[in-house]
PDB file of C-alpha atoms in Angstrom:
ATOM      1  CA  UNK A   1     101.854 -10.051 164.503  1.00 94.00           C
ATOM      2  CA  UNK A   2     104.230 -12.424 166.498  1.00 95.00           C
ATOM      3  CA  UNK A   3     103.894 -16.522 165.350  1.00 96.00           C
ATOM      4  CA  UNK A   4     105.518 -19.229 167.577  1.00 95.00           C
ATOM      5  CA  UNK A   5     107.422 -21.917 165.813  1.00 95.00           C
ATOM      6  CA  UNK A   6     107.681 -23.840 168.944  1.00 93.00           C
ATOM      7  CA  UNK A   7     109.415 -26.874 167.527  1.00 93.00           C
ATOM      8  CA  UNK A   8     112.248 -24.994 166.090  1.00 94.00           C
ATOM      9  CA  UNK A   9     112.627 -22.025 168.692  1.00 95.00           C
ATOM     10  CA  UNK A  10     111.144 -19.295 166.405  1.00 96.00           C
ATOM     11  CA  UNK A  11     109.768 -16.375 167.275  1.00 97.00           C
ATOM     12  CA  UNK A  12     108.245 -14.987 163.156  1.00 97.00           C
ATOM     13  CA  UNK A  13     107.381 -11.215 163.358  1.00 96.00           C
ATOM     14  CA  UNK A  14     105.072  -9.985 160.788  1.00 96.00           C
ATOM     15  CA  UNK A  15     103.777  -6.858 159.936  1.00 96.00           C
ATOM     16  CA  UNK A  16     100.347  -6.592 160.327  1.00 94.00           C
ATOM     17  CA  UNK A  17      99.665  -4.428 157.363  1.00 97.00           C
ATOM     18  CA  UNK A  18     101.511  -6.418 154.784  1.00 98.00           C
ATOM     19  CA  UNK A  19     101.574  -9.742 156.051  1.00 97.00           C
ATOM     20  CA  UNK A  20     105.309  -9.621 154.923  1.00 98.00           C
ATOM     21  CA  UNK A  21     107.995 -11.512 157.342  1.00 97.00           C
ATOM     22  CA  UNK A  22     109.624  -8.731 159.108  1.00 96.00           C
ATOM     23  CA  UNK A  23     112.532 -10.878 160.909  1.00 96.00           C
ATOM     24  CA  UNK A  24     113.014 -13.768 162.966  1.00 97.00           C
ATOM     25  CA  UNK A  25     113.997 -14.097 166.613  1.00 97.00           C
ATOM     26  CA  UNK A  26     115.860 -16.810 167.878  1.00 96.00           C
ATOM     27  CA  UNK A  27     114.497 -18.648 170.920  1.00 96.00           C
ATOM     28  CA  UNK A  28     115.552 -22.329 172.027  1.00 95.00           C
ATOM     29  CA  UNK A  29     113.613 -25.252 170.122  1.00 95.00           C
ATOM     30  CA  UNK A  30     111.395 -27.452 172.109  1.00 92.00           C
ATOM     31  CA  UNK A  31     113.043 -29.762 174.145  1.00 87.00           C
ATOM     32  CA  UNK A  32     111.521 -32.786 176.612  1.00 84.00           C
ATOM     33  CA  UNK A  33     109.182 -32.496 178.946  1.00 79.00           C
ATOM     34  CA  UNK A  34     111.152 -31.431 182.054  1.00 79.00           C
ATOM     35  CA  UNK A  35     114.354 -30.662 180.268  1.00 80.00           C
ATOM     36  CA  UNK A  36     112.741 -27.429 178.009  1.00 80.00           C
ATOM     37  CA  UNK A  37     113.725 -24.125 179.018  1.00 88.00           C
ATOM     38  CA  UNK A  38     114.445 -20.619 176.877  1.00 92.00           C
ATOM     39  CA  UNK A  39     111.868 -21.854 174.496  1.00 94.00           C
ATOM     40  CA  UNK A  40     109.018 -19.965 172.941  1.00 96.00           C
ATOM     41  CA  UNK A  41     105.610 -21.740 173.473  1.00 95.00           C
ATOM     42  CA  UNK A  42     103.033 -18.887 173.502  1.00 96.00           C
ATOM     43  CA  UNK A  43     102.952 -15.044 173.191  1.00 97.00           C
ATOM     44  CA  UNK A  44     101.128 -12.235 174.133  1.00 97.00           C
ATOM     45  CA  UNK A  45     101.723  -8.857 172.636  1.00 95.00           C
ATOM     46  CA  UNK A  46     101.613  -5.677 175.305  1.00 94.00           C
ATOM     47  CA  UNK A  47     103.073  -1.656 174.716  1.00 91.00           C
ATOM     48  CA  UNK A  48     106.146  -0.527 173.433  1.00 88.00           C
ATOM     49  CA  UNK A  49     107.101  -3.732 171.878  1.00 92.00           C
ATOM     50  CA  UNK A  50     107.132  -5.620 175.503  1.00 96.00           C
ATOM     51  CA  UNK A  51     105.492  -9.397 174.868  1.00 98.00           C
ATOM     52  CA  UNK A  52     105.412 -12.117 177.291  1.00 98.00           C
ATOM     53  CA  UNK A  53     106.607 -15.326 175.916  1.00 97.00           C
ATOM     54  CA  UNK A  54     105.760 -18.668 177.799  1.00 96.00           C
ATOM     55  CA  UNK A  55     107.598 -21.968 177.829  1.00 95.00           C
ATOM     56  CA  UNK A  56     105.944 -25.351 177.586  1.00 92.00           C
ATOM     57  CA  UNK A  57     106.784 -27.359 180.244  1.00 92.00           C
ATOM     58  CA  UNK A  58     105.350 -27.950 184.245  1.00 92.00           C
ATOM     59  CA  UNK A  59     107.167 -25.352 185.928  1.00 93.00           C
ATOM     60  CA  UNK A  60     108.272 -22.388 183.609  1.00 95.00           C
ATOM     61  CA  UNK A  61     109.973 -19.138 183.657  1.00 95.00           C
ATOM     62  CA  UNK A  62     107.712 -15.977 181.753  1.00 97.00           C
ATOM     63  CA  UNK A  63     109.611 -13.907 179.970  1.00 97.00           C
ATOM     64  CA  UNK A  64     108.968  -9.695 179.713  1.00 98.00           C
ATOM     65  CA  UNK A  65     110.959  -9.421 176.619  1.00 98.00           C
ATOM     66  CA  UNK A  66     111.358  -6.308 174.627  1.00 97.00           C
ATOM     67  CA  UNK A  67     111.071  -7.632 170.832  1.00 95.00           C
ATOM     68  CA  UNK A  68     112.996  -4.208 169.511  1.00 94.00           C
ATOM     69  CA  UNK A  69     116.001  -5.147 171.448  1.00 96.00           C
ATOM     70  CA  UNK A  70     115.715  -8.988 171.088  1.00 97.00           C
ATOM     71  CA  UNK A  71     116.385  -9.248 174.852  1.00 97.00           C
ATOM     72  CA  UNK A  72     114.932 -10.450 178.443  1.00 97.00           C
ATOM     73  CA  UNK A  73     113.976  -7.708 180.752  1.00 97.00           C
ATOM     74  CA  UNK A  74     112.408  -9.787 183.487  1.00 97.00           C
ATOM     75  CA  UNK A  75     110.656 -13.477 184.414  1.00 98.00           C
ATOM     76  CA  UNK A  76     108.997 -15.197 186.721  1.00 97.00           C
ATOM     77  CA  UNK A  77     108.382 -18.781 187.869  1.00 96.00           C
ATOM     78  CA  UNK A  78     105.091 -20.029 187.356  1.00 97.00           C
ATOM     79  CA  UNK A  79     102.892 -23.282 186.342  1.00 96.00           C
ATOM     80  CA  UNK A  80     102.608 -23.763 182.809  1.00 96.00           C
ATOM     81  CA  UNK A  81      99.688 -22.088 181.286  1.00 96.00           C
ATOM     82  CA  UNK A  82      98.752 -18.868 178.503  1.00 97.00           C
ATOM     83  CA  UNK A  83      97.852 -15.302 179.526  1.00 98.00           C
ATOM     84  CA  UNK A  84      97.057 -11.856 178.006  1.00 98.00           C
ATOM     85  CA  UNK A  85      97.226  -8.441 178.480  1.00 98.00           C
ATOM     86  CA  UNK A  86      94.845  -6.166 179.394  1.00 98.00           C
ATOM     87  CA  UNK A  87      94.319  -3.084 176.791  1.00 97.00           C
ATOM     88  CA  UNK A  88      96.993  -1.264 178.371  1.00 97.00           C
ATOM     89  CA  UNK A  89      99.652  -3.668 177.948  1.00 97.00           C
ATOM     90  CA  UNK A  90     100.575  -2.798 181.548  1.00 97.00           C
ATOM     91  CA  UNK A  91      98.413  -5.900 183.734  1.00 98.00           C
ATOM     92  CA  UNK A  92      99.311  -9.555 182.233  1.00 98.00           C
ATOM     93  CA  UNK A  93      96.728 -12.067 182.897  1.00 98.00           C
ATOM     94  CA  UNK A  94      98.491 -15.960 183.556  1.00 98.00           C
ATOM     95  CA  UNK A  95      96.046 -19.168 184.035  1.00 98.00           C
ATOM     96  CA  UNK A  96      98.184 -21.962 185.146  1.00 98.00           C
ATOM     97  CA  UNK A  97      97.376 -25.569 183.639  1.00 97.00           C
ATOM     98  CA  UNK A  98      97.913 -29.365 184.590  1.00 94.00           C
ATOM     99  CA  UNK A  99      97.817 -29.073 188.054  1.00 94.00           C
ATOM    100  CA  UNK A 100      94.942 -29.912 190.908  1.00 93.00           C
ATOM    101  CA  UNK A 101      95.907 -26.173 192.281  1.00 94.00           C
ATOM    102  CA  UNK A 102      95.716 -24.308 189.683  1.00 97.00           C
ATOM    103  CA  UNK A 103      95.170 -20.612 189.793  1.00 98.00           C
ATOM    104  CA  UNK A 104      95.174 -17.573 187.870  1.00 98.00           C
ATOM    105  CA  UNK A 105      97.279 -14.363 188.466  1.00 98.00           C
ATOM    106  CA  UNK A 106      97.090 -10.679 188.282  1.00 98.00           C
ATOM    107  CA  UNK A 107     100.872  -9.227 187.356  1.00 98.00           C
ATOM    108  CA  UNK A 108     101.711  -5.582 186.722  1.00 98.00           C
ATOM    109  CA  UNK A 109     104.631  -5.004 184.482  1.00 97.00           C
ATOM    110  CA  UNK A 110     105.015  -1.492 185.175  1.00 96.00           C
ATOM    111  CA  UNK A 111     108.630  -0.430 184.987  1.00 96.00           C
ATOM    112  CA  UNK A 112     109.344  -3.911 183.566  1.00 96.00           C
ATOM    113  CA  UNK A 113     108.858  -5.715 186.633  1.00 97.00           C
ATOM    114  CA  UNK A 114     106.637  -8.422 187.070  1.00 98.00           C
ATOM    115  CA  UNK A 115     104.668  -7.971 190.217  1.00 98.00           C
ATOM    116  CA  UNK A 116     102.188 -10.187 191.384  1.00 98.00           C
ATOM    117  CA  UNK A 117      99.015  -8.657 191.936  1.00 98.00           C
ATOM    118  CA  UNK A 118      96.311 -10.864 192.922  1.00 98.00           C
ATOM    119  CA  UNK A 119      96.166 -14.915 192.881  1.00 98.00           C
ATOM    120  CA  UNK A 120      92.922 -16.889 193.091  1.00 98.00           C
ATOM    121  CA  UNK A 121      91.292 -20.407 192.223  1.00 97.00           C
ATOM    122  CA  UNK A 122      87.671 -19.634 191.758  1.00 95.00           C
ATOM    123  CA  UNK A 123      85.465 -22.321 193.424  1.00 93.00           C
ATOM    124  CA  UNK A 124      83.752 -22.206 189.673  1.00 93.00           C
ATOM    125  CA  UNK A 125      86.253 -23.004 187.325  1.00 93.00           C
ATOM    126  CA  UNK A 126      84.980 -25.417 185.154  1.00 90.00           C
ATOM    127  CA  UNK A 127      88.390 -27.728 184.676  1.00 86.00           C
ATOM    128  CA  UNK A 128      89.554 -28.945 187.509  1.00 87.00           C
ATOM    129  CA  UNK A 129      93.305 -28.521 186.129  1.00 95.00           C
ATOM    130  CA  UNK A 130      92.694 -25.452 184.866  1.00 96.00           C
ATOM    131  CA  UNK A 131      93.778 -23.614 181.228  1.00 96.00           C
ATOM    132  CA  UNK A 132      96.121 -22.593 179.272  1.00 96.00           C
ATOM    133  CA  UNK A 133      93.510 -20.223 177.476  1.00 97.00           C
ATOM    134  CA  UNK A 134      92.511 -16.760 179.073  1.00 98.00           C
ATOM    135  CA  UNK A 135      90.745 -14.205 177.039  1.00 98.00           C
ATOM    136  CA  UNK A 136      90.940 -10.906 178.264  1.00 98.00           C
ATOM    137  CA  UNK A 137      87.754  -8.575 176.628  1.00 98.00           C
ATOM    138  CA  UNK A 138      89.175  -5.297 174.896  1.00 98.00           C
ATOM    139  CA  UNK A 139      87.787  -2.845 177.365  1.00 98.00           C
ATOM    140  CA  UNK A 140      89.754  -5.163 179.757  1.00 98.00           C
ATOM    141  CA  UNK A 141      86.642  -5.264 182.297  1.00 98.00           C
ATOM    142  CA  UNK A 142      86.128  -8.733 181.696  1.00 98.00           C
ATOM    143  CA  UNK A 143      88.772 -12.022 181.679  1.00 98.00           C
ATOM    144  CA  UNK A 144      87.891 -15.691 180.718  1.00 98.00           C
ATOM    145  CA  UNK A 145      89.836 -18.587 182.579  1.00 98.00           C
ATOM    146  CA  UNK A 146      88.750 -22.093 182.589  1.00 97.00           C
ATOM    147  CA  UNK A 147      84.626 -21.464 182.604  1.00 97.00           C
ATOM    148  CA  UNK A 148      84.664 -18.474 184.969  1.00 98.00           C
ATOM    149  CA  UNK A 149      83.801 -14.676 183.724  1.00 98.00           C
ATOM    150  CA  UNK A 150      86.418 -12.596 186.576  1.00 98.00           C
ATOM    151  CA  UNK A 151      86.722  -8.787 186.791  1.00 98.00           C
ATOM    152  CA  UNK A 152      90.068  -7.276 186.538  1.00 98.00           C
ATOM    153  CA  UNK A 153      90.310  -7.276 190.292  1.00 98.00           C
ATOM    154  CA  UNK A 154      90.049 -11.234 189.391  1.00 98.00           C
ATOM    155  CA  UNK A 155      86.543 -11.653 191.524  1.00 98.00           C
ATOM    156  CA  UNK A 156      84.538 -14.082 190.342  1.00 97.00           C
ATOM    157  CA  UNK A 157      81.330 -12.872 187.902  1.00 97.00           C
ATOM    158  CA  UNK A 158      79.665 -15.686 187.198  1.00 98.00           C
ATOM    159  CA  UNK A 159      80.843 -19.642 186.346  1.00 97.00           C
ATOM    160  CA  UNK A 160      79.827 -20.083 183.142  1.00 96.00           C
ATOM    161  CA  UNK A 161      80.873 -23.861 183.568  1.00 92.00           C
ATOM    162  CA  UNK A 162      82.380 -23.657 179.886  1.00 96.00           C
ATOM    163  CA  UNK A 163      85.784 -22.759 178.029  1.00 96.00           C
ATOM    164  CA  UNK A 164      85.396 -19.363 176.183  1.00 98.00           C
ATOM    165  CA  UNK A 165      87.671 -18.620 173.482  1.00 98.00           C
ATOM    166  CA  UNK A 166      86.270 -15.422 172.532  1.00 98.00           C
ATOM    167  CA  UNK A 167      84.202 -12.295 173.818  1.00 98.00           C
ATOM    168  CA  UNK A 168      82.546  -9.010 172.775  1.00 98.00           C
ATOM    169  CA  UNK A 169      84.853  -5.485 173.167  1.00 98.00           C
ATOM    170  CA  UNK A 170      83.054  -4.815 176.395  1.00 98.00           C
ATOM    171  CA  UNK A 171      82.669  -8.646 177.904  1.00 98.00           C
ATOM    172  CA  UNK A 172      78.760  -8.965 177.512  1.00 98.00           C
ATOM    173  CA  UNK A 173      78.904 -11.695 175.697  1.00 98.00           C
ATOM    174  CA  UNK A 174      81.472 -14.756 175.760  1.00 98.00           C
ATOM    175  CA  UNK A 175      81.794 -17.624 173.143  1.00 98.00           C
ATOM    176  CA  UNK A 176      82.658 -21.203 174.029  1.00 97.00           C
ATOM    177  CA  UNK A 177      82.668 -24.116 171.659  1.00 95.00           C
ATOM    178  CA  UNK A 178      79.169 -24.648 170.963  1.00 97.00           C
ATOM    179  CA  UNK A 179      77.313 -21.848 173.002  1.00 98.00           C
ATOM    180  CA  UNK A 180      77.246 -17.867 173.188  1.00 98.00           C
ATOM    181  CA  UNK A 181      76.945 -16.570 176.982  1.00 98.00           C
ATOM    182  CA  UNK A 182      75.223 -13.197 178.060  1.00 98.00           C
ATOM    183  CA  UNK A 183      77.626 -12.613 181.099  1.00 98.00           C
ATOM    184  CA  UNK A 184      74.898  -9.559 182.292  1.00 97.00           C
ATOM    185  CA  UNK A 185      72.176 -12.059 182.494  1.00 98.00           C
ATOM    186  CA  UNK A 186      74.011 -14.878 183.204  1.00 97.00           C
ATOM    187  CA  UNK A 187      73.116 -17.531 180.667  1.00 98.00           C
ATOM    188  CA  UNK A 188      73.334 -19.218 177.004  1.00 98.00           C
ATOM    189  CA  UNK A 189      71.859 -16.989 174.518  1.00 98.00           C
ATOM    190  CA  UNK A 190      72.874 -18.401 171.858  1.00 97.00           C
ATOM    191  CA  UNK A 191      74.080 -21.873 170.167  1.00 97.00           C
ATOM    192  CA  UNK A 192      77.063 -20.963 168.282  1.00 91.00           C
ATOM    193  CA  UNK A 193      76.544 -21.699 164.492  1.00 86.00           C
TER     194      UNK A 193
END
């Protein structure tokens, strides 16, 4: 399990069947808006101990980083945002945030590369501005970016017109903050409790 200390520039690596602190990786602490850079604002976990770490900032650099070795293996310049893998740790999902062109992005990291797949702005998305929050499903045939359900090819499956935060293994069904969505059917099933 990987925790960002943002503030301080931690990186906290836990093991996920003790919940005992397994060591600490240095990153740079948060610094101003437009002046941050090497810092470690979110994390997604993919294969072989390769994560993608985000900065906070407007424009950032991602980072393919290999969490054995403690070192960078690739980046790429993008708008802030989040992502996630897809099961196979190979295809990284990135919504960008805070900007009127927002978009989100397909990237392979095959061979520790980051190539860029596929880039689209669904007419649907439900923030303007887009997200920093993408949900990927576990079978990876569904992914959640600002209140539209995409495929992995990133076409557009419906606009749900709501942030999810959560979905079922195979996508069917997507949470947001107060409703549950049947993607299949395409609509609320569901308040959430």
């Amino acid at each position: 399990i990987y925790v960002a200390n943002w503030k301080s520039g931690n990186l906290i690596v836990i093991d996920k069947n003790t919940l005992e602190r397994v060591k600490t990786i240095a990153f740079q602490p948060a610094g101003a808006t437009g002046y941050s850079a090497g810092d470690v604002y979110r994390v997604a976990a993919g294969v072989s101990q390769r994560l993608v770490i985000e900065e906070e900032d407007q424009w950032i650099e991602i980072s393919l980083f290999n969490s054995k070795t403690e070192s960078t293996l690739n980046q790429a310049s993008v708008r802030e945002g989040g992502g996630a893998f897809d099961p196979t740790g190979r295809y990284y999902y990135h919504g960008e945030n805070n900007s009127s062109g927002a978009s989100i992005i397909k990237f392979d990291t095959s061979g520790d590369v980051f190539t860029n797949l596929a880039e689209v702005r669904p007419e649907e998305i439900s923030s303007y501005y887009g997200s920093r929050t993408v949900i990927v499903s576990e079978d990876g045939s569904r992914i959640f970016w600002s209140g539209v359900a995409l495929d992995q090819d990133l076409n557009t499956v419906w606009g749900i017109d709501d942030m999810i935060y959560a979905a079922s293994a195979n996508g069917r069904y997507a949470f947001g903050e107060t409703a549950i969505y049947d993607i299949n059917l395409r609509r609320q099933v569901l308040a959430m409790p």
